[in-house]
């Protein structure tokens, strides 16, 4: 990785989108940066508001787009243990992995991700139910040990 790329990645990792959101809010909305809602680019879990909005989604299948950033060192291997356990757990709630792969580069934008996974759930409630299963709680330790952070996007298929 070249020095400018490394510096950009470190900046994104340290500041997330906070600086960009504040600047964009000031430029577009004419409001002070203090009024802008700061959303981290790379998080480990949803806010209470995000959970409420997620649960309010229509009762239909939803695909979760997971953009994953692994911890340096053994992060990918730890997350792999989580991924193995998820095969059975997802089936319990009627969900399935429809795609997963390693990111090779970013063509547009500045964020760098290590992997992407698309998981189809029967509805938003299924994901929340899954997170409460004892097997998920056991596997979650590997997620926490393996991930530096992630972004989840809820997407409906046409």
PDB file of C-alpha atoms in Angstrom:
ATOM      1  CA  UNK A   1       0.000   0.000   0.000  1.00  0.00           C
ATOM      2  CA  UNK A   2       1.434   3.377  -0.957  1.00  0.00           C
ATOM      3  CA  UNK A   3       2.042   6.015   1.711  1.00  0.00           C
ATOM      4  CA  UNK A   4      -0.876   8.298   0.603  1.00  0.00           C
ATOM      5  CA  UNK A   5      -3.247   5.300   0.594  1.00  0.00           C
ATOM      6  CA  UNK A   6      -2.040   4.262   4.048  1.00  0.00           C
ATOM      7  CA  UNK A   7      -2.512   7.794   5.387  1.00  0.00           C
ATOM      8  CA  UNK A   8      -6.020   8.009   3.898  1.00  0.00           C
ATOM      9  CA  UNK A   9      -6.970   4.664   5.405  1.00  0.00           C
ATOM     10  CA  UNK A  10      -5.661   5.728   8.829  1.00  0.00           C
ATOM     11  CA  UNK A  11      -7.605   9.003   8.583  1.00  0.00           C
ATOM     12  CA  UNK A  12     -10.813   7.192   7.693  1.00  0.00           C
ATOM     13  CA  UNK A  13     -10.240   4.662  10.470  1.00  0.00           C
ATOM     14  CA  UNK A  14      -9.626   7.358  13.084  1.00  0.00           C
ATOM     15  CA  UNK A  15     -12.227   9.932  12.100  1.00  0.00           C
ATOM     16  CA  UNK A  16     -14.809   7.924  10.211  1.00  0.00           C
ATOM     17  CA  UNK A  17     -17.157  10.104   8.288  1.00  0.00           C
ATOM     18  CA  UNK A  18     -17.469  12.712  11.042  1.00  0.00           C
ATOM     19  CA  UNK A  19     -15.459  15.393   9.275  1.00  0.00           C
ATOM     20  CA  UNK A  20     -17.149  14.763   5.947  1.00  0.00           C
ATOM     21  CA  UNK A  21     -20.650  14.776   7.406  1.00  0.00           C
ATOM     22  CA  UNK A  22     -20.031  18.025   9.258  1.00  0.00           C
ATOM     23  CA  UNK A  23     -18.551  19.701   6.180  1.00  0.00           C
ATOM     24  CA  UNK A  24     -21.352  18.442   3.949  1.00  0.00           C
ATOM     25  CA  UNK A  25     -24.010  19.624   6.374  1.00  0.00           C
ATOM     26  CA  UNK A  26     -22.459  23.088   6.459  1.00  0.00           C
ATOM     27  CA  UNK A  27     -22.047  23.275   2.693  1.00  0.00           C
ATOM     28  CA  UNK A  28     -25.448  21.937   1.652  1.00  0.00           C
ATOM     29  CA  UNK A  29     -27.682  22.878   4.529  1.00  0.00           C
ATOM     30  CA  UNK A  30     -26.042  26.116   5.554  1.00  0.00           C
ATOM     31  CA  UNK A  31     -26.252  24.913   9.145  1.00  0.00           C
ATOM     32  CA  UNK A  32     -23.379  24.877  11.571  1.00  0.00           C
ATOM     33  CA  UNK A  33     -21.427  21.653  11.901  1.00  0.00           C
ATOM     34  CA  UNK A  34     -22.673  21.386  15.492  1.00  0.00           C
ATOM     35  CA  UNK A  35     -26.199  20.760  14.209  1.00  0.00           C
ATOM     36  CA  UNK A  36     -25.057  17.920  11.941  1.00  0.00           C
ATOM     37  CA  UNK A  37     -25.677  14.371  13.091  1.00  0.00           C
ATOM     38  CA  UNK A  38     -22.327  12.608  13.182  1.00  0.00           C
ATOM     39  CA  UNK A  39     -22.499   9.027  11.962  1.00  0.00           C
ATOM     40  CA  UNK A  40     -19.459   6.815  12.247  1.00  0.00           C
ATOM     41  CA  UNK A  41     -18.354   5.089   9.101  1.00  0.00           C
ATOM     42  CA  UNK A  42     -17.170   1.992  10.894  1.00  0.00           C
ATOM     43  CA  UNK A  43     -19.165   0.684  13.889  1.00  0.00           C
ATOM     44  CA  UNK A  44     -19.682  -2.579  15.707  1.00  0.00           C
ATOM     45  CA  UNK A  45     -23.392  -2.233  16.432  1.00  0.00           C
ATOM     46  CA  UNK A  46     -26.489  -0.156  15.725  1.00  0.00           C
ATOM     47  CA  UNK A  47     -27.720   2.766  17.773  1.00  0.00           C
ATOM     48  CA  UNK A  48     -31.088   2.400  19.536  1.00  0.00           C
ATOM     49  CA  UNK A  49     -32.595   4.710  16.905  1.00  0.00           C
ATOM     50  CA  UNK A  50     -31.257   2.536  14.096  1.00  0.00           C
ATOM     51  CA  UNK A  51     -32.755  -0.575  15.701  1.00  0.00           C
ATOM     52  CA  UNK A  52     -36.164   1.118  15.936  1.00  0.00           C
ATOM     53  CA  UNK A  53     -35.998   2.236  12.295  1.00  0.00           C
ATOM     54  CA  UNK A  54     -34.873  -1.236  11.244  1.00  0.00           C
ATOM     55  CA  UNK A  55     -37.766  -2.912  13.058  1.00  0.00           C
ATOM     56  CA  UNK A  56     -40.188  -0.480  11.400  1.00  0.00           C
ATOM     57  CA  UNK A  57     -39.216  -1.731   7.925  1.00  0.00           C
ATOM     58  CA  UNK A  58     -41.935  -3.516   5.931  1.00  0.00           C
ATOM     59  CA  UNK A  59     -42.493  -7.170   6.811  1.00  0.00           C
ATOM     60  CA  UNK A  60     -40.775  -8.636   3.770  1.00  0.00           C
ATOM     61  CA  UNK A  61     -37.411 -10.195   2.918  1.00  0.00           C
ATOM     62  CA  UNK A  62     -34.449  -7.896   3.436  1.00  0.00           C
ATOM     63  CA  UNK A  63     -30.883  -8.310   2.222  1.00  0.00           C
ATOM     64  CA  UNK A  64     -28.222  -7.065   4.592  1.00  0.00           C
ATOM     65  CA  UNK A  65     -25.122  -5.768   2.818  1.00  0.00           C
ATOM     66  CA  UNK A  66     -22.210  -6.214   5.241  1.00  0.00           C
ATOM     67  CA  UNK A  67     -19.067  -4.177   4.562  1.00  0.00           C
ATOM     68  CA  UNK A  68     -16.420  -5.669   6.835  1.00  0.00           C
ATOM     69  CA  UNK A  69     -13.130  -4.294   8.161  1.00  0.00           C
ATOM     70  CA  UNK A  70     -10.972  -6.847   9.975  1.00  0.00           C
ATOM     71  CA  UNK A  71      -8.574  -6.139  12.803  1.00  0.00           C
ATOM     72  CA  UNK A  72      -4.917  -6.320  11.881  1.00  0.00           C
ATOM     73  CA  UNK A  73      -3.244  -9.640  12.589  1.00  0.00           C
ATOM     74  CA  UNK A  74      -5.641 -12.546  13.109  1.00  0.00           C
ATOM     75  CA  UNK A  75      -8.849 -10.567  12.563  1.00  0.00           C
ATOM     76  CA  UNK A  76      -9.863 -12.372   9.380  1.00  0.00           C
ATOM     77  CA  UNK A  77      -9.277 -15.789  10.979  1.00  0.00           C
ATOM     78  CA  UNK A  78     -11.311 -14.864  14.078  1.00  0.00           C
ATOM     79  CA  UNK A  79     -14.133 -13.581  11.913  1.00  0.00           C
ATOM     80  CA  UNK A  80     -13.933 -16.820   9.930  1.00  0.00           C
ATOM     81  CA  UNK A  81     -14.841 -18.729  13.110  1.00  0.00           C
ATOM     82  CA  UNK A  82     -17.882 -16.478  13.466  1.00  0.00           C
ATOM     83  CA  UNK A  83     -18.765 -17.094   9.818  1.00  0.00           C
ATOM     84  CA  UNK A  84     -18.612 -20.871  10.295  1.00  0.00           C
ATOM     85  CA  UNK A  85     -20.985 -20.736  13.262  1.00  0.00           C
ATOM     86  CA  UNK A  86     -23.333 -18.441  11.330  1.00  0.00           C
ATOM     87  CA  UNK A  87     -24.038 -21.129   8.713  1.00  0.00           C
ATOM     88  CA  UNK A  88     -26.224 -23.047  11.185  1.00  0.00           C
ATOM     89  CA  UNK A  89     -27.540 -19.999  13.052  1.00  0.00           C
ATOM     90  CA  UNK A  90     -28.815 -18.328   9.882  1.00  0.00           C
ATOM     91  CA  UNK A  91     -30.761 -21.459   8.929  1.00  0.00           C
ATOM     92  CA  UNK A  92     -32.512 -21.359  12.321  1.00  0.00           C
ATOM     93  CA  UNK A  93     -34.072 -17.988  11.474  1.00  0.00           C
ATOM     94  CA  UNK A  94     -34.725 -18.730   7.795  1.00  0.00           C
ATOM     95  CA  UNK A  95     -31.820 -16.603   6.510  1.00  0.00           C
ATOM     96  CA  UNK A  96     -29.102 -17.416   3.983  1.00  0.00           C
ATOM     97  CA  UNK A  97     -25.794 -16.027   2.746  1.00  0.00           C
ATOM     98  CA  UNK A  98     -26.311 -15.163  -0.914  1.00  0.00           C
ATOM     99  CA  UNK A  99     -22.818 -13.796  -1.575  1.00  0.00           C
ATOM    100  CA  UNK A 100     -19.526 -13.287   0.199  1.00  0.00           C
ATOM    101  CA  UNK A 101     -16.131 -12.254  -1.066  1.00  0.00           C
ATOM    102  CA  UNK A 102     -12.912 -10.410  -0.347  1.00  0.00           C
ATOM    103  CA  UNK A 103     -12.560  -6.807  -1.456  1.00  0.00           C
ATOM    104  CA  UNK A 104      -9.697  -6.206  -3.853  1.00  0.00           C
ATOM    105  CA  UNK A 105      -9.782  -2.416  -4.149  1.00  0.00           C
ATOM    106  CA  UNK A 106     -12.023   0.629  -3.983  1.00  0.00           C
ATOM    107  CA  UNK A 107     -12.844   1.976  -7.432  1.00  0.00           C
ATOM    108  CA  UNK A 108     -15.044   4.884  -6.306  1.00  0.00           C
ATOM    109  CA  UNK A 109     -14.879   6.532  -2.902  1.00  0.00           C
ATOM    110  CA  UNK A 110     -12.292   6.484  -0.185  1.00  0.00           C
ATOM    111  CA  UNK A 111     -13.297   3.792   2.295  1.00  0.00           C
ATOM    112  CA  UNK A 112     -11.405   0.509   2.256  1.00  0.00           C
ATOM    113  CA  UNK A 113     -13.172  -2.725   3.224  1.00  0.00           C
ATOM    114  CA  UNK A 114     -11.730  -6.211   3.583  1.00  0.00           C
ATOM    115  CA  UNK A 115     -14.804  -8.262   2.738  1.00  0.00           C
ATOM    116  CA  UNK A 116     -18.449  -8.042   1.700  1.00  0.00           C
ATOM    117  CA  UNK A 117     -21.271 -10.415   2.586  1.00  0.00           C
ATOM    118  CA  UNK A 118     -24.906 -10.319   1.462  1.00  0.00           C
ATOM    119  CA  UNK A 119     -27.340 -12.107   3.759  1.00  0.00           C
ATOM    120  CA  UNK A 120     -31.069 -12.451   2.974  1.00  0.00           C
ATOM    121  CA  UNK A 121     -33.393 -12.539   5.998  1.00  0.00           C
ATOM    122  CA  UNK A 122     -37.133 -13.269   5.828  1.00  0.00           C
ATOM    123  CA  UNK A 123     -37.719  -9.905   7.553  1.00  0.00           C
ATOM    124  CA  UNK A 124     -36.010  -7.453   9.902  1.00  0.00           C
ATOM    125  CA  UNK A 125     -37.329  -9.230  13.000  1.00  0.00           C
ATOM    126  CA  UNK A 126     -35.461 -12.397  12.023  1.00  0.00           C
ATOM    127  CA  UNK A 127     -32.118 -10.599  12.321  1.00  0.00           C
ATOM    128  CA  UNK A 128     -33.021  -9.246  15.757  1.00  0.00           C
ATOM    129  CA  UNK A 129     -34.272 -12.681  16.865  1.00  0.00           C
ATOM    130  CA  UNK A 130     -31.033 -14.223  15.633  1.00  0.00           C
ATOM    131  CA  UNK A 131     -28.956 -11.849  17.733  1.00  0.00           C
ATOM    132  CA  UNK A 132     -30.734 -13.120  20.850  1.00  0.00           C
ATOM    133  CA  UNK A 133     -30.069 -16.828  20.251  1.00  0.00           C
ATOM    134  CA  UNK A 134     -27.599 -18.462  22.680  1.00  0.00           C
ATOM    135  CA  UNK A 135     -25.599 -19.899  19.751  1.00  0.00           C
ATOM    136  CA  UNK A 136     -25.271 -16.403  18.295  1.00  0.00           C
ATOM    137  CA  UNK A 137     -24.125 -15.015  21.633  1.00  0.00           C
ATOM    138  CA  UNK A 138     -21.418 -17.706  21.773  1.00  0.00           C
ATOM    139  CA  UNK A 139     -20.271 -17.005  18.194  1.00  0.00           C
ATOM    140  CA  UNK A 140     -20.383 -13.245  18.695  1.00  0.00           C
ATOM    141  CA  UNK A 141     -17.100 -13.312  20.624  1.00  0.00           C
ATOM    142  CA  UNK A 142     -15.325 -14.236  17.367  1.00  0.00           C
ATOM    143  CA  UNK A 143     -17.059 -11.377  15.556  1.00  0.00           C
ATOM    144  CA  UNK A 144     -15.899  -8.942  18.221  1.00  0.00           C
ATOM    145  CA  UNK A 145     -12.355 -10.339  18.156  1.00  0.00           C
ATOM    146  CA  UNK A 146     -12.176 -10.279  14.373  1.00  0.00           C
ATOM    147  CA  UNK A 147     -13.814  -7.021  13.319  1.00  0.00           C
ATOM    148  CA  UNK A 148     -12.502  -3.526  13.618  1.00  0.00           C
ATOM    149  CA  UNK A 149     -15.914  -2.378  12.434  1.00  0.00           C
ATOM    150  CA  UNK A 150     -18.479  -2.666   9.716  1.00  0.00           C
ATOM    151  CA  UNK A 151     -21.332  -1.028   7.865  1.00  0.00           C
ATOM    152  CA  UNK A 152     -24.675  -2.791   7.380  1.00  0.00           C
ATOM    153  CA  UNK A 153     -27.119  -1.672   4.734  1.00  0.00           C
ATOM    154  CA  UNK A 154     -30.698  -2.965   4.673  1.00  0.00           C
ATOM    155  CA  UNK A 155     -31.752  -3.425   1.058  1.00  0.00           C
ATOM    156  CA  UNK A 156     -35.022  -4.623  -0.453  1.00  0.00           C
ATOM    157  CA  UNK A 157     -34.942  -6.553  -3.691  1.00  0.00           C
ATOM    158  CA  UNK A 158     -37.314  -5.324  -6.402  1.00  0.00           C
TER     159      UNK A 158
END
